[in-house]
XYZ file of C-alpha atoms in Angstrom:
98
model
C 83.121 124.118 100.564
C 83.402 123.180 96.745
C 81.194 121.132 94.660
C 84.038 118.614 94.256
C 84.437 118.374 97.950
C 80.654 117.961 98.632
C 80.253 115.389 95.893
C 83.148 113.402 97.292
C 81.488 114.112 101.075
C 78.526 112.354 99.652
C 79.802 109.458 97.358
C 82.819 108.149 99.719
C 80.393 107.477 102.716
C 77.822 105.711 100.787
C 80.389 103.718 99.014
C 81.549 102.513 102.517
C 78.077 102.026 103.380
C 77.397 99.851 100.547
C 80.520 97.795 101.393
C 79.427 97.344 105.038
C 75.881 96.337 103.777
C 77.437 93.620 101.561
C 79.756 92.288 104.263
C 76.791 92.224 106.585
C 74.810 90.160 103.768
C 77.567 87.642 103.430
C 77.346 86.926 107.378
C 73.693 87.080 107.877
C 72.271 85.623 104.885
C 70.586 82.019 104.824
C 72.227 80.231 101.475
C 74.961 80.569 99.379
C 73.112 82.252 96.274
C 71.871 85.216 98.308
C 75.324 85.651 99.869
C 76.721 85.633 96.391
C 74.140 88.194 95.381
C 74.454 90.534 98.288
C 78.391 90.440 98.153
C 78.971 91.114 94.387
C 76.210 93.803 94.032
C 76.788 95.720 96.994
C 80.353 95.759 96.600
C 80.355 96.601 93.199
C 78.322 99.489 93.850
C 80.658 100.227 96.864
C 83.743 100.306 94.832
C 82.174 102.298 92.089
C 80.773 105.093 94.630
C 84.544 105.228 95.983
C 85.967 105.516 92.752
C 83.343 108.219 91.387
C 83.902 110.360 94.822
C 87.963 109.914 94.154
C 87.899 111.019 90.694
C 87.358 114.792 91.284
C 90.653 114.747 93.199
C 93.018 112.977 90.742
C 95.833 115.187 89.331
C 95.571 114.087 85.779
C 93.093 112.081 83.373
C 95.419 109.064 83.578
C 95.105 108.556 87.527
C 91.470 108.969 86.724
C 91.620 106.354 83.839
C 93.446 103.840 86.130
C 90.877 104.194 88.721
C 87.998 103.501 86.574
C 90.099 100.437 84.901
C 90.704 99.004 88.188
C 86.874 99.333 88.864
C 86.050 97.654 85.539
C 88.858 94.702 86.508
C 87.048 94.326 89.927
C 83.603 94.114 88.220
C 84.713 91.472 85.668
C 86.420 89.389 88.317
C 83.691 89.574 90.866
C 81.029 88.649 88.189
C 83.323 85.572 87.079
C 84.053 84.513 90.494
C 80.610 84.524 91.445
C 79.601 82.499 88.447
C 81.870 80.031 89.058
C 81.039 79.423 92.525
C 77.156 79.579 91.716
C 77.884 76.915 88.747
C 79.727 74.486 90.878
C 76.914 74.467 93.678
C 74.459 73.918 91.176
C 76.135 71.026 89.953
C 76.635 69.534 93.418
C 80.264 68.688 93.207
C 81.759 70.832 95.904
C 81.799 70.575 99.720
C 78.575 70.053 101.700
C 77.112 73.635 102.715
C 75.087 72.613 105.197
Protein backbone atom coordinates (compact mmCIF):
# COMPACT_ATOMS: atom_id res chain seq x y z
CA UNK A 1 0.00 0.00 0.00
CA UNK A 2 1.27 3.41 -0.91
CA UNK A 3 1.09 6.45 1.34
CA UNK A 4 -1.43 8.13 -0.98
CA UNK A 5 -3.72 5.10 -0.82
CA UNK A 6 -3.49 4.93 2.97
CA UNK A 7 -4.13 8.68 3.29
CA UNK A 8 -7.19 8.42 1.05
CA UNK A 9 -8.37 5.30 2.84
CA UNK A 10 -8.49 7.32 6.06
CA UNK A 11 -9.83 10.68 4.87
CA UNK A 12 -12.58 9.47 2.50
CA UNK A 13 -14.49 7.37 5.08
CA UNK A 14 -14.03 10.15 7.64
CA UNK A 15 -15.57 12.61 5.20
CA UNK A 16 -18.54 10.31 4.66
CA UNK A 17 -18.88 9.92 8.43
CA UNK A 18 -19.06 13.70 8.90
CA UNK A 19 -21.66 13.96 6.12
CA UNK A 20 -23.73 11.30 7.89
CA UNK A 21 -23.34 13.07 11.25
CA UNK A 22 -24.52 16.36 9.72
CA UNK A 23 -27.53 14.67 8.17
CA UNK A 24 -28.44 12.96 11.43
CA UNK A 25 -28.03 16.29 13.24
CA UNK A 26 -30.38 17.92 10.76
CA UNK A 27 -33.02 15.31 11.49
CA UNK A 28 -32.58 14.90 15.25
CA UNK A 29 -31.65 18.26 16.78
CA UNK A 30 -34.45 20.26 18.40
CA UNK A 31 -34.40 23.76 16.90
CA UNK A 32 -33.44 25.62 13.76
CA UNK A 33 -30.19 27.10 15.00
CA UNK A 34 -28.68 23.84 16.25
CA UNK A 35 -29.75 22.16 13.00
CA UNK A 36 -28.03 24.87 10.98
CA UNK A 37 -24.89 24.54 13.08
CA UNK A 38 -24.74 20.76 12.73
CA UNK A 39 -25.43 20.82 9.03
CA UNK A 40 -23.02 23.56 8.00
CA UNK A 41 -20.11 22.53 10.21
CA UNK A 42 -20.27 18.80 9.64
CA UNK A 43 -20.94 19.01 5.91
CA UNK A 44 -18.17 21.53 5.33
CA UNK A 45 -15.70 19.37 7.21
CA UNK A 46 -16.96 16.24 5.43
CA UNK A 47 -16.55 17.83 2.01
CA UNK A 48 -13.10 19.10 2.98
CA UNK A 49 -11.99 15.62 4.00
CA UNK A 50 -13.36 14.15 0.77
CA UNK A 51 -11.55 16.75 -1.33
CA UNK A 52 -8.30 16.25 0.57
CA UNK A 53 -8.68 12.49 0.17
CA UNK A 54 -9.13 12.85 -3.58
CA UNK A 55 -6.22 15.25 -4.14
CA UNK A 56 -3.48 12.57 -4.26
CA UNK A 57 -5.31 10.91 -7.15
CA UNK A 58 -5.74 13.86 -9.52
CA UNK A 59 -3.81 13.74 -12.76
CA UNK A 60 -2.83 17.40 -12.98
CA UNK A 61 -2.52 20.40 -10.65
CA UNK A 62 -5.41 22.04 -12.50
CA UNK A 63 -7.76 19.25 -11.48
CA UNK A 64 -6.64 19.64 -7.88
CA UNK A 65 -7.21 23.38 -8.11
CA UNK A 66 -10.72 22.76 -9.45
CA UNK A 67 -11.49 20.48 -6.50
CA UNK A 68 -10.25 23.06 -4.01
CA UNK A 69 -12.20 25.81 -5.78
CA UNK A 70 -15.39 23.73 -5.59
CA UNK A 71 -14.78 23.24 -1.86
CA UNK A 72 -14.28 26.98 -1.32
CA UNK A 73 -17.43 27.85 -3.28
CA UNK A 74 -19.47 25.35 -1.28
CA UNK A 75 -18.07 26.82 1.95
CA UNK A 76 -19.09 30.30 0.86
CA UNK A 77 -22.55 29.22 -0.32
CA UNK A 78 -23.22 27.20 2.84
CA UNK A 79 -22.21 30.02 5.14
CA UNK A 80 -24.25 32.55 3.18
CA UNK A 81 -27.33 30.32 3.10
CA UNK A 82 -27.12 29.53 6.82
CA UNK A 83 -26.70 33.21 7.63
CA UNK A 84 -29.76 34.16 5.60
CA UNK A 85 -31.90 31.42 7.14
CA UNK A 86 -30.82 32.33 10.68
CA UNK A 87 -31.33 36.05 10.07
CA UNK A 88 -34.85 35.49 8.79
CA UNK A 89 -35.64 33.22 11.75
CA UNK A 90 -34.39 35.86 14.20
CA UNK A 91 -36.54 38.54 12.58
CA UNK A 92 -39.56 36.26 12.89
CA UNK A 93 -41.05 37.09 9.50
CA UNK A 94 -40.89 33.54 8.16
CA UNK A 95 -43.14 30.56 8.63
CA UNK A 96 -43.93 29.32 12.12
CA UNK A 97 -41.34 26.68 13.03
CA UNK A 98 -43.28 24.98 15.83
